[in-house]
JSON list of C-alpha atoms in Angstrom, two decimals:
[
{"chain": "W", "resi": 1, "resn": "GLY", "atom": "CA", "xyz": [-0.09, -0.14, 0.00]},
{"chain": "W", "resi": 2, "resn": "ALA", "atom": "CA", "xyz": [1.15, 3.90, 0.21]},
{"chain": "W", "resi": 3, "resn": "VAL", "atom": "CA", "xyz": [3.38, 4.43, 2.31]},
{"chain": "W", "resi": 4, "resn": "VAL", "atom": "CA", "xyz": [4.40, 8.15, 3.74]},
{"chain": "W", "resi": 5, "resn": "SER", "atom": "CA", "xyz": [7.45, 9.08, 5.07]},
{"chain": "W", "resi": 6, "resn": "GLN", "atom": "CA", "xyz": [8.14, 11.98, 7.54]},
{"chain": "W", "resi": 7, "resn": "HIS", "atom": "CA", "xyz": [11.71, 13.28, 8.78]},
{"chain": "W", "resi": 8, "resn": "PRO", "atom": "CA", "xyz": [12.60, 13.89, 11.86]},
{"chain": "W", "resi": 9, "resn": "SER", "atom": "CA", "xyz": [9.82, 11.75, 13.48]},
{"chain": "W", "resi": 10, "resn": "TRP", "atom": "CA", "xyz": [11.08, 14.32, 16.57]},
{"chain": "W", "resi": 11, "resn": "VAL", "atom": "CA", "xyz": [13.06, 17.16, 16.61]},
{"chain": "W", "resi": 12, "resn": "ILE", "atom": "CA", "xyz": [14.13, 19.91, 19.47]},
{"chain": "W", "resi": 13, "resn": "CYS", "atom": "CA", "xyz": [15.70, 23.33, 18.49]},
{"chain": "W", "resi": 14, "resn": "LYS", "atom": "CA", "xyz": [16.58, 26.66, 20.14]},
{"chain": "W", "resi": 15, "resn": "SER", "atom": "CA", "xyz": [13.58, 29.19, 20.00]},
{"chain": "W", "resi": 16, "resn": "GLY", "atom": "CA", "xyz": [14.62, 31.32, 16.92]},
{"chain": "W", "resi": 17, "resn": "THR", "atom": "CA", "xyz": [16.21, 28.98, 14.73]},
{"chain": "W", "resi": 18, "resn": "SER", "atom": "CA", "xyz": [14.47, 27.64, 12.04]},
{"chain": "W", "resi": 19, "resn": "VAL", "atom": "CA", "xyz": [13.81, 23.69, 11.28]},
{"chain": "W", "resi": 20, "resn": "LYS", "atom": "CA", "xyz": [12.64, 21.96, 8.20]},
{"chain": "W", "resi": 21, "resn": "ILE", "atom": "CA", "xyz": [10.19, 18.23, 8.09]},
{"chain": "W", "resi": 22, "resn": "GLU", "atom": "CA", "xyz": [10.43, 16.64, 5.20]},
{"chain": "W", "resi": 23, "resn": "CYS", "atom": "CA", "xyz": [7.44, 14.10, 4.15]},
{"chain": "W", "resi": 24, "resn": "ARG", "atom": "CA", "xyz": [8.08, 11.55, 1.14]},
{"chain": "W", "resi": 25, "resn": "SER", "atom": "CA", "xyz": [6.11, 9.70, -0.50]},
{"chain": "W", "resi": 26, "resn": "LEU", "atom": "CA", "xyz": [7.55, 6.29, -1.22]},
{"chain": "W", "resi": 27, "resn": "ASP", "atom": "CA", "xyz": [5.55, 4.26, -3.70]},
{"chain": "W", "resi": 28, "resn": "PHE", "atom": "CA", "xyz": [3.61, 6.58, -5.42]},
{"chain": "W", "resi": 29, "resn": "GLN", "atom": "CA", "xyz": [3.86, 10.08, -7.08]},
{"chain": "W", "resi": 30, "resn": "ALA", "atom": "CA", "xyz": [1.72, 12.48, -4.81]},
{"chain": "W", "resi": 31, "resn": "THR", "atom": "CA", "xyz": [0.76, 16.00, -6.30]},
{"chain": "W", "resi": 32, "resn": "THR", "atom": "CA", "xyz": [-0.82, 17.30, -3.43]},
{"chain": "W", "resi": 33, "resn": "MET", "atom": "CA", "xyz": [-0.41, 16.73, 0.29]},
{"chain": "W", "resi": 34, "resn": "PHE", "atom": "CA", "xyz": [-1.34, 18.08, 3.12]},
{"chain": "W", "resi": 35, "resn": "TRP", "atom": "CA", "xyz": [0.35, 19.65, 6.63]},
{"chain": "W", "resi": 36, "resn": "TYR", "atom": "CA", "xyz": [-1.35, 18.94, 9.88]},
{"chain": "W", "resi": 37, "resn": "ARG", "atom": "CA", "xyz": [-0.76, 20.08, 13.24]},
{"chain": "W", "resi": 38, "resn": "GLN", "atom": "CA", "xyz": [-1.65, 18.87, 16.43]},
{"chain": "W", "resi": 39, "resn": "PHE", "atom": "CA", "xyz": [-1.98, 20.32, 19.99]},
{"chain": "W", "resi": 40, "resn": "PRO", "atom": "CA", "xyz": [-1.37, 17.73, 22.99]},
{"chain": "W", "resi": 41, "resn": "LYS", "atom": "CA", "xyz": [-4.67, 15.52, 23.30]},
{"chain": "W", "resi": 42, "resn": "GLN", "atom": "CA", "xyz": [-6.68, 17.78, 20.47]},
{"chain": "W", "resi": 43, "resn": "SER", "atom": "CA", "xyz": [-7.63, 17.20, 16.81]},
{"chain": "W", "resi": 44, "resn": "LEU", "atom": "CA", "xyz": [-5.23, 17.73, 13.77]},
{"chain": "W", "resi": 45, "resn": "MET", "atom": "CA", "xyz": [-5.95, 21.21, 12.45]},
{"chain": "W", "resi": 46, "resn": "LEU", "atom": "CA", "xyz": [-4.98, 21.49, 8.69]},
{"chain": "W", "resi": 47, "resn": "MET", "atom": "CA", "xyz": [-2.30, 24.07, 7.91]},
{"chain": "W", "resi": 48, "resn": "ALA", "atom": "CA", "xyz": [-1.87, 23.53, 4.39]},
{"chain": "W", "resi": 49, "resn": "THR", "atom": "CA", "xyz": [-2.46, 22.36, 1.12]},
{"chain": "W", "resi": 50, "resn": "SER", "atom": "CA", "xyz": [0.87, 21.67, -0.62]},
{"chain": "W", "resi": 51, "resn": "ASN", "atom": "CA", "xyz": [0.63, 22.19, -4.43]},
{"chain": "W", "resi": 52, "resn": "GLU", "atom": "CA", "xyz": [3.54, 20.22, -6.42]},
{"chain": "W", "resi": 53, "resn": "GLY", "atom": "CA", "xyz": [4.95, 22.96, -8.44]},
{"chain": "W", "resi": 54, "resn": "SER", "atom": "CA", "xyz": [3.03, 25.83, -7.41]},
{"chain": "W", "resi": 55, "resn": "LYS", "atom": "CA", "xyz": [2.67, 27.73, -4.08]},
{"chain": "W", "resi": 56, "resn": "ALA", "atom": "CA", "xyz": [0.65, 25.85, -1.10]},
{"chain": "W", "resi": 57, "resn": "THR", "atom": "CA", "xyz": [-2.53, 26.66, -0.04]},
{"chain": "W", "resi": 58, "resn": "TYR", "atom": "CA", "xyz": [-2.76, 27.76, 3.65]},
{"chain": "W", "resi": 59, "resn": "GLU", "atom": "CA", "xyz": [-6.15, 27.70, 5.75]},
{"chain": "W", "resi": 60, "resn": "GLN", "atom": "CA", "xyz": [-7.15, 30.92, 7.56]},
{"chain": "W", "resi": 61, "resn": "GLY", "atom": "CA", "xyz": [-4.99, 31.79, 10.15]},
{"chain": "W", "resi": 62, "resn": "VAL", "atom": "CA", "xyz": [-1.80, 30.13, 9.92]},
{"chain": "W", "resi": 63, "resn": "GLU", "atom": "CA", "xyz": [1.35, 32.42, 8.87]},
{"chain": "W", "resi": 64, "resn": "LYS", "atom": "CA", "xyz": [2.33, 31.54, 5.43]},
{"chain": "W", "resi": 65, "resn": "ASP", "atom": "CA", "xyz": [6.07, 33.65, 6.18]},
{"chain": "W", "resi": 66, "resn": "LYS", "atom": "CA", "xyz": [6.70, 31.48, 9.55]},
{"chain": "W", "resi": 67, "resn": "PHE", "atom": "CA", "xyz": [5.44, 27.89, 7.88]},
{"chain": "W", "resi": 68, "resn": "LEU", "atom": "CA", "xyz": [7.15, 27.76, 4.56]},
{"chain": "W", "resi": 69, "resn": "ILE", "atom": "CA", "xyz": [5.70, 25.19, 2.38]},
{"chain": "W", "resi": 70, "resn": "ASN", "atom": "CA", "xyz": [8.08, 23.62, -0.43]},
{"chain": "W", "resi": 71, "resn": "HIS", "atom": "CA", "xyz": [7.11, 20.83, -2.94]},
{"chain": "W", "resi": 72, "resn": "ALA", "atom": "CA", "xyz": [9.59, 20.57, -5.42]},
{"chain": "W", "resi": 73, "resn": "SER", "atom": "CA", "xyz": [8.89, 17.17, -6.64]},
{"chain": "W", "resi": 74, "resn": "LEU", "atom": "CA", "xyz": [6.43, 14.92, -6.92]},
{"chain": "W", "resi": 75, "resn": "THR", "atom": "CA", "xyz": [7.32, 12.76, -4.09]},
{"chain": "W", "resi": 76, "resn": "LEU", "atom": "CA", "xyz": [8.28, 15.44, -1.53]},
{"chain": "W", "resi": 77, "resn": "SER", "atom": "CA", "xyz": [7.06, 18.47, 0.37]},
{"chain": "W", "resi": 78, "resn": "THR", "atom": "CA", "xyz": [8.94, 20.12, 3.13]},
{"chain": "W", "resi": 79, "resn": "LEU", "atom": "CA", "xyz": [7.65, 22.48, 6.26]},
{"chain": "W", "resi": 80, "resn": "THR", "atom": "CA", "xyz": [10.37, 24.83, 7.12]},
{"chain": "W", "resi": 81, "resn": "VAL", "atom": "CA", "xyz": [9.13, 26.24, 10.91]},
{"chain": "W", "resi": 82, "resn": "THR", "atom": "CA", "xyz": [10.82, 29.71, 10.76]},
{"chain": "W", "resi": 83, "resn": "SER", "atom": "CA", "xyz": [11.95, 31.74, 13.65]},
{"chain": "W", "resi": 84, "resn": "ALA", "atom": "CA", "xyz": [10.58, 29.14, 16.07]},
{"chain": "W", "resi": 85, "resn": "HIS", "atom": "CA", "xyz": [9.28, 29.98, 19.34]},
{"chain": "W", "resi": 86, "resn": "PRO", "atom": "CA", "xyz": [7.82, 27.85, 22.50]},
{"chain": "W", "resi": 87, "resn": "GLU", "atom": "CA", "xyz": [4.53, 28.33, 21.08]},
{"chain": "W", "resi": 88, "resn": "ASP", "atom": "CA", "xyz": [5.38, 26.41, 17.46]},
{"chain": "W", "resi": 89, "resn": "SER", "atom": "CA", "xyz": [6.33, 23.34, 19.65]},
{"chain": "W", "resi": 90, "resn": "SER", "atom": "CA", "xyz": [3.31, 20.45, 18.79]},
{"chain": "W", "resi": 91, "resn": "PHE", "atom": "CA", "xyz": [2.84, 17.53, 16.70]},
{"chain": "W", "resi": 92, "resn": "TYR", "atom": "CA", "xyz": [2.71, 18.06, 12.40]},
{"chain": "W", "resi": 93, "resn": "ILE", "atom": "CA", "xyz": [1.56, 15.53, 10.73]},
{"chain": "W", "resi": 94, "resn": "CYS", "atom": "CA", "xyz": [1.51, 15.29, 6.51]},
{"chain": "W", "resi": 95, "resn": "SER", "atom": "CA", "xyz": [-0.60, 13.01, 4.43]},
{"chain": "W", "resi": 96, "resn": "ALA", "atom": "CA", "xyz": [-0.22, 12.56, 0.80]},
{"chain": "W", "resi": 97, "resn": "GLY", "atom": "CA", "xyz": [-2.05, 10.31, -1.71]},
{"chain": "W", "resi": 98, "resn": "GLN", "atom": "CA", "xyz": [-5.24, 10.09, -4.61]},
{"chain": "W", "resi": 99, "resn": "THR", "atom": "CA", "xyz": [-8.35, 12.55, -3.62]},
{"chain": "W", "resi": 100, "resn": "LEU", "atom": "CA", "xyz": [-10.37, 10.54, -0.88]},
{"chain": "W", "resi": 101, "resn": "SER", "atom": "CA", "xyz": [-7.64, 7.92, -0.55]},
{"chain": "W", "resi": 102, "resn": "TYR", "atom": "CA", "xyz": [-4.89, 9.25, 1.39]},
{"chain": "W", "resi": 103, "resn": "THR", "atom": "CA", "xyz": [-2.06, 8.29, 3.44]},
{"chain": "W", "resi": 104, "resn": "PHE", "atom": "CA", "xyz": [-0.57, 10.16, 7.11]},
{"chain": "W", "resi": 105, "resn": "GLY", "atom": "CA", "xyz": [3.29, 10.26, 7.32]},
{"chain": "W", "resi": 106, "resn": "SER", "atom": "CA", "xyz": [4.10, 9.12, 11.10]},
{"chain": "W", "resi": 107, "resn": "GLY", "atom": "CA", "xyz": [4.46, 12.83, 12.47]},
{"chain": "W", "resi": 108, "resn": "THR", "atom": "CA", "xyz": [6.86, 14.89, 14.00]},
{"chain": "W", "resi": 109, "resn": "ARG", "atom": "CA", "xyz": [7.15, 16.22, 17.38]},
{"chain": "W", "resi": 110, "resn": "LEU", "atom": "CA", "xyz": [8.93, 19.62, 17.43]},
{"chain": "W", "resi": 111, "resn": "THR", "atom": "CA", "xyz": [9.98, 20.79, 20.71]},
{"chain": "W", "resi": 112, "resn": "VAL", "atom": "CA", "xyz": [11.06, 24.95, 20.60]},
{"chain": "W", "resi": 113, "resn": "VAL", "atom": "CA", "xyz": [13.31, 25.67, 23.71]},
{"chain": "C", "resi": 1, "resn": "ALA", "atom": "CA", "xyz": [-21.47, 25.69, 8.46]},
{"chain": "C", "resi": 2, "resn": "GLN", "atom": "CA", "xyz": [-19.97, 22.56, 7.56]},
{"chain": "C", "resi": 3, "resn": "SER", "atom": "CA", "xyz": [-19.05, 20.50, 10.49]},
{"chain": "C", "resi": 4, "resn": "VAL", "atom": "CA", "xyz": [-17.80, 17.65, 12.45]},
{"chain": "C", "resi": 5, "resn": "THR", "atom": "CA", "xyz": [-18.79, 16.28, 15.64]},
{"chain": "C", "resi": 6, "resn": "GLN", "atom": "CA", "xyz": [-17.41, 13.88, 18.53]},
{"chain": "C", "resi": 7, "resn": "LEU", "atom": "CA", "xyz": [-19.88, 14.52, 21.54]},
{"chain": "C", "resi": 8, "resn": "ASP", "atom": "CA", "xyz": [-17.66, 11.84, 23.93]},
{"chain": "C", "resi": 9, "resn": "SER", "atom": "CA", "xyz": [-14.57, 13.41, 24.34]},
{"chain": "C", "resi": 10, "resn": "GLN", "atom": "CA", "xyz": [-13.20, 9.92, 26.21]},
{"chain": "C", "resi": 11, "resn": "VAL", "atom": "CA", "xyz": [-15.01, 6.42, 26.57]},
{"chain": "C", "resi": 12, "resn": "PRO", "atom": "CA", "xyz": [-13.77, 3.92, 28.80]},
{"chain": "C", "resi": 13, "resn": "VAL", "atom": "CA", "xyz": [-14.78, 0.17, 28.05]},
{"chain": "C", "resi": 14, "resn": "PHE", "atom": "CA", "xyz": [-14.56, -3.32, 30.06]},
{"chain": "C", "resi": 15, "resn": "GLU", "atom": "CA", "xyz": [-12.31, -5.61, 27.73]},
{"chain": "C", "resi": 16, "resn": "GLU", "atom": "CA", "xyz": [-14.38, -7.98, 25.42]},
{"chain": "C", "resi": 17, "resn": "ALA", "atom": "CA", "xyz": [-17.42, -5.70, 26.35]},
{"chain": "C", "resi": 18, "resn": "PRO", "atom": "CA", "xyz": [-19.20, -3.72, 22.58]},
{"chain": "C", "resi": 19, "resn": "VAL", "atom": "CA", "xyz": [-18.41, -0.07, 22.08]},
{"chain": "C", "resi": 20, "resn": "GLU", "atom": "CA", "xyz": [-19.64, 2.87, 19.92]},
{"chain": "C", "resi": 21, "resn": "LEU", "atom": "CA", "xyz": [-17.96, 5.94, 19.47]},
{"chain": "C", "resi": 22, "resn": "ARG", "atom": "CA", "xyz": [-20.00, 8.46, 17.84]},
{"chain": "C", "resi": 23, "resn": "CYS", "atom": "CA", "xyz": [-19.98, 11.15, 15.12]},
{"chain": "C", "resi": 24, "resn": "ASN", "atom": "CA", "xyz": [-22.21, 13.59, 13.72]},
{"chain": "C", "resi": 25, "resn": "TYR", "atom": "CA", "xyz": [-21.62, 15.74, 10.66]},
{"chain": "C", "resi": 26, "resn": "SER", "atom": "CA", "xyz": [-23.18, 18.81, 9.02]},
{"chain": "C", "resi": 27, "resn": "SER", "atom": "CA", "xyz": [-23.15, 19.34, 5.74]},
{"chain": "C", "resi": 28, "resn": "SER", "atom": "CA", "xyz": [-25.48, 20.72, 2.79]},
{"chain": "C", "resi": 29, "resn": "VAL", "atom": "CA", "xyz": [-23.68, 18.85, 0.32]},
{"chain": "C", "resi": 30, "resn": "SER", "atom": "CA", "xyz": [-22.71, 15.21, 0.02]},
{"chain": "C", "resi": 31, "resn": "VAL", "atom": "CA", "xyz": [-19.88, 13.54, 2.18]},
{"chain": "C", "resi": 32, "resn": "TYR", "atom": "CA", "xyz": [-17.54, 10.80, 2.29]},
{"chain": "C", "resi": 33, "resn": "LEU", "atom": "CA", "xyz": [-17.09, 10.18, 5.88]},
{"chain": "C", "resi": 34, "resn": "PHE", "atom": "CA", "xyz": [-14.08, 8.07, 7.52]},
{"chain": "C", "resi": 35, "resn": "TRP", "atom": "CA", "xyz": [-12.55, 6.76, 10.85]},
{"chain": "C", "resi": 36, "resn": "TYR", "atom": "CA", "xyz": [-9.06, 7.13, 11.69]},
{"chain": "C", "resi": 37, "resn": "VAL", "atom": "CA", "xyz": [-7.15, 5.70, 14.97]},
{"chain": "C", "resi": 38, "resn": "GLN", "atom": "CA", "xyz": [-3.89, 7.21, 16.33]},
{"chain": "C", "resi": 39, "resn": "TYR", "atom": "CA", "xyz": [-1.33, 5.73, 18.52]},
{"chain": "C", "resi": 40, "resn": "PRO", "atom": "CA", "xyz": [0.41, 7.46, 20.86]},
{"chain": "C", "resi": 41, "resn": "ASN", "atom": "CA", "xyz": [2.94, 9.90, 18.93]},
{"chain": "C", "resi": 42, "resn": "GLN", "atom": "CA", "xyz": [2.29, 8.39, 16.05]},
{"chain": "C", "resi": 43, "resn": "GLY", "atom": "CA", "xyz": [0.70, 9.24, 12.61]},
{"chain": "C", "resi": 44, "resn": "LEU", "atom": "CA", "xyz": [-3.03, 8.09, 12.04]},
{"chain": "C", "resi": 45, "resn": "GLN", "atom": "CA", "xyz": [-3.98, 4.71, 10.18]},
{"chain": "C", "resi": 46, "resn": "LEU", "atom": "CA", "xyz": [-7.28, 4.58, 8.02]},
{"chain": "C", "resi": 47, "resn": "LEU", "atom": "CA", "xyz": [-10.48, 2.35, 9.90]},
{"chain": "C", "resi": 48, "resn": "LEU", "atom": "CA", "xyz": [-12.70, 2.44, 7.19]},
{"chain": "C", "resi": 49, "resn": "LYS", "atom": "CA", "xyz": [-14.71, 4.78, 4.96]},
{"chain": "C", "resi": 50, "resn": "TYR", "atom": "CA", "xyz": [-17.89, 5.60, 3.08]},
{"chain": "C", "resi": 51, "resn": "LEU", "atom": "CA", "xyz": [-17.09, 7.01, 0.20]},
{"chain": "C", "resi": 52, "resn": "SER", "atom": "CA", "xyz": [-20.94, 5.30, -1.53]},
{"chain": "C", "resi": 53, "resn": "GLY", "atom": "CA", "xyz": [-22.69, 2.22, -2.17]},
{"chain": "C", "resi": 54, "resn": "SER", "atom": "CA", "xyz": [-23.62, 0.23, 1.13]},
{"chain": "C", "resi": 55, "resn": "THR", "atom": "CA", "xyz": [-24.36, 2.37, 4.30]},
{"chain": "C", "resi": 56, "resn": "LEU", "atom": "CA", "xyz": [-22.21, -0.59, 6.90]},
{"chain": "C", "resi": 57, "resn": "VAL", "atom": "CA", "xyz": [-19.03, -0.31, 6.36]},
{"chain": "C", "resi": 58, "resn": "LYS", "atom": "CA", "xyz": [-16.46, -2.64, 7.60]},
{"chain": "C", "resi": 59, "resn": "GLY", "atom": "CA", "xyz": [-12.78, -1.87, 8.20]},
{"chain": "C", "resi": 60, "resn": "ILE", "atom": "CA", "xyz": [-10.09, -3.08, 10.00]},
{"chain": "C", "resi": 61, "resn": "ASN", "atom": "CA", "xyz": [-9.30, -4.66, 13.31]},
{"chain": "C", "resi": 62, "resn": "GLY", "atom": "CA", "xyz": [-12.86, -5.65, 13.98]},
{"chain": "C", "resi": 63, "resn": "PHE", "atom": "CA", "xyz": [-14.33, -2.15, 13.40]},
{"chain": "C", "resi": 64, "resn": "GLU", "atom": "CA", "xyz": [-17.44, -1.20, 11.48]},
{"chain": "C", "resi": 65, "resn": "ALA", "atom": "CA", "xyz": [-19.70, 1.71, 11.30]},
{"chain": "C", "resi": 66, "resn": "GLU", "atom": "CA", "xyz": [-22.90, 2.87, 9.61]},
{"chain": "C", "resi": 67, "resn": "PHE", "atom": "CA", "xyz": [-23.63, 5.84, 7.88]},
{"chain": "C", "resi": 68, "resn": "ASN", "atom": "CA", "xyz": [-26.87, 7.19, 8.54]},
{"chain": "C", "resi": 69, "resn": "LYS", "atom": "CA", "xyz": [-28.21, 10.33, 6.27]},
{"chain": "C", "resi": 70, "resn": "SER", "atom": "CA", "xyz": [-31.52, 11.05, 8.30]},
{"chain": "C", "resi": 71, "resn": "GLN", "atom": "CA", "xyz": [-29.71, 11.80, 11.23]},
{"chain": "C", "resi": 72, "resn": "THR", "atom": "CA", "xyz": [-26.14, 12.56, 9.98]},
{"chain": "C", "resi": 73, "resn": "SER", "atom": "CA", "xyz": [-24.10, 9.93, 11.37]},
{"chain": "C", "resi": 74, "resn": "PHE", "atom": "CA", "xyz": [-21.27, 7.82, 11.07]},
{"chain": "C", "resi": 75, "resn": "HIS", "atom": "CA", "xyz": [-21.30, 5.95, 14.28]},
{"chain": "C", "resi": 76, "resn": "LEU", "atom": "CA", "xyz": [-17.92, 3.44, 14.92]},
{"chain": "C", "resi": 77, "resn": "ARG", "atom": "CA", "xyz": [-18.53, 0.10, 16.85]},
{"chain": "C", "resi": 78, "resn": "LYS", "atom": "CA", "xyz": [-16.79, -2.89, 17.80]},
{"chain": "C", "resi": 79, "resn": "PRO", "atom": "CA", "xyz": [-18.34, -5.96, 19.09]},
{"chain": "C", "resi": 80, "resn": "SER", "atom": "CA", "xyz": [-15.95, -6.73, 21.72]},
{"chain": "C", "resi": 81, "resn": "VAL", "atom": "CA", "xyz": [-12.80, -4.75, 22.16]},
{"chain": "C", "resi": 82, "resn": "HIS", "atom": "CA", "xyz": [-9.35, -5.61, 23.40]},
{"chain": "C", "resi": 83, "resn": "ILE", "atom": "CA", "xyz": [-6.61, -4.17, 24.93]},
{"chain": "C", "resi": 84, "resn": "SER", "atom": "CA", "xyz": [-4.87, -3.05, 21.99]},
{"chain": "C", "resi": 85, "resn": "ASP", "atom": "CA", "xyz": [-7.81, -0.76, 20.74]},
{"chain": "C", "resi": 86, "resn": "THR", "atom": "CA", "xyz": [-6.62, 1.65, 23.07]},
{"chain": "C", "resi": 87, "resn": "ALA", "atom": "CA", "xyz": [-6.49, 4.59, 21.08]},
{"chain": "C", "resi": 88, "resn": "GLU", "atom": "CA", "xyz": [-7.60, 8.07, 19.80]},
{"chain": "C", "resi": 89, "resn": "TYR", "atom": "CA", "xyz": [-9.98, 7.97, 16.89]},
{"chain": "C", "resi": 90, "resn": "PHE", "atom": "CA", "xyz": [-11.17, 10.46, 14.90]},
{"chain": "C", "resi": 91, "resn": "CYS", "atom": "CA", "xyz": [-14.25, 10.78, 12.77]},
{"chain": "C", "resi": 92, "resn": "ALA", "atom": "CA", "xyz": [-13.20, 13.04, 9.79]},
{"chain": "C", "resi": 93, "resn": "VAL", "atom": "CA", "xyz": [-15.36, 14.05, 6.99]},
{"chain": "C", "resi": 94, "resn": "SER", "atom": "CA", "xyz": [-14.57, 15.28, 3.05]},
{"chain": "C", "resi": 95, "resn": "PHE", "atom": "CA", "xyz": [-17.33, 17.50, 1.98]},
{"chain": "C", "resi": 96, "resn": "GLY", "atom": "CA", "xyz": [-16.44, 16.90, -1.94]},
{"chain": "C", "resi": 97, "resn": "ASP", "atom": "CA", "xyz": [-13.22, 19.15, -2.44]},
{"chain": "C", "resi": 98, "resn": "ASP", "atom": "CA", "xyz": [-9.63, 17.05, -1.42]},
{"chain": "C", "resi": 99, "resn": "LYS", "atom": "CA", "xyz": [-10.00, 18.40, 2.29]},
{"chain": "C", "resi": 100, "resn": "ILE", "atom": "CA", "xyz": [-10.73, 16.67, 5.32]},
{"chain": "C", "resi": 101, "resn": "ILE", "atom": "CA", "xyz": [-11.61, 17.81, 8.07]},
{"chain": "C", "resi": 102, "resn": "PHE", "atom": "CA", "xyz": [-11.53, 15.87, 11.56]},
{"chain": "C", "resi": 103, "resn": "GLY", "atom": "CA", "xyz": [-13.54, 16.27, 14.84]},
{"chain": "C", "resi": 104, "resn": "LYS", "atom": "CA", "xyz": [-11.61, 16.70, 18.09]},
{"chain": "C", "resi": 105, "resn": "GLY", "atom": "CA", "xyz": [-11.26, 12.79, 18.75]},
{"chain": "C", "resi": 106, "resn": "THR", "atom": "CA", "xyz": [-13.05, 10.62, 21.60]},
{"chain": "C", "resi": 107, "resn": "ARG", "atom": "CA", "xyz": [-10.01, 8.70, 23.32]},
{"chain": "C", "resi": 108, "resn": "LEU", "atom": "CA", "xyz": [-11.12, 4.62, 23.80]},
{"chain": "C", "resi": 109, "resn": "HIS", "atom": "CA", "xyz": [-9.84, 3.48, 27.28]},
{"chain": "C", "resi": 110, "resn": "ILE", "atom": "CA", "xyz": [-10.23, -0.61, 27.56]},
{"chain": "C", "resi": 111, "resn": "LEU", "atom": "CA", "xyz": [-10.36, -2.05, 31.83]},
{"chain": "C", "resi": 112, "resn": "PRO", "atom": "CA", "xyz": [-9.05, -5.00, 32.46]}
]
């Protein structure tokens, strides 16, 4: 079946630095990938839709300059959290696939200290 | 407004007992419905989905769900739970585009 790999699985960074999270579709091509954010014991919040070869579409309230998304190939999308602050600490999850048949990555736990 | 609601934040159930996790949605258009399971510090795994056809959908791990259009519900059921079913369960809805909107989740506690 479709496999989505997310890396790293966890990362700790200092406040003010930037962190890049990768999402790869291992055995299929994904023209669209989605990035979610999940706070502890809460649901997933869609942050943005990553489109291969074009700009990402951000949900209302998500700062596009802070959460940079790049989808340069059909198998890779990256989320860069710029100038990270402790409030950016969260669990970030990507998903990819065909319409109505999405596979989720295993998530990245980001802790900003 | 289009939304998905999981009324129960936590559901405790004794091992080998049946369980039902509730999910309701609000939409003026056709919907596609999903149930996902999330184990601690992991991504989401699809349990089952309803796209069309039979309203009773069978998924993995012995789970099933029934789409009820008149009640706008898609409740998840399992006749006999196991300790390994302890996890967070998310109901999700797609309103015809590529986006999937998630409910707030229900934590299933299996009691020995």
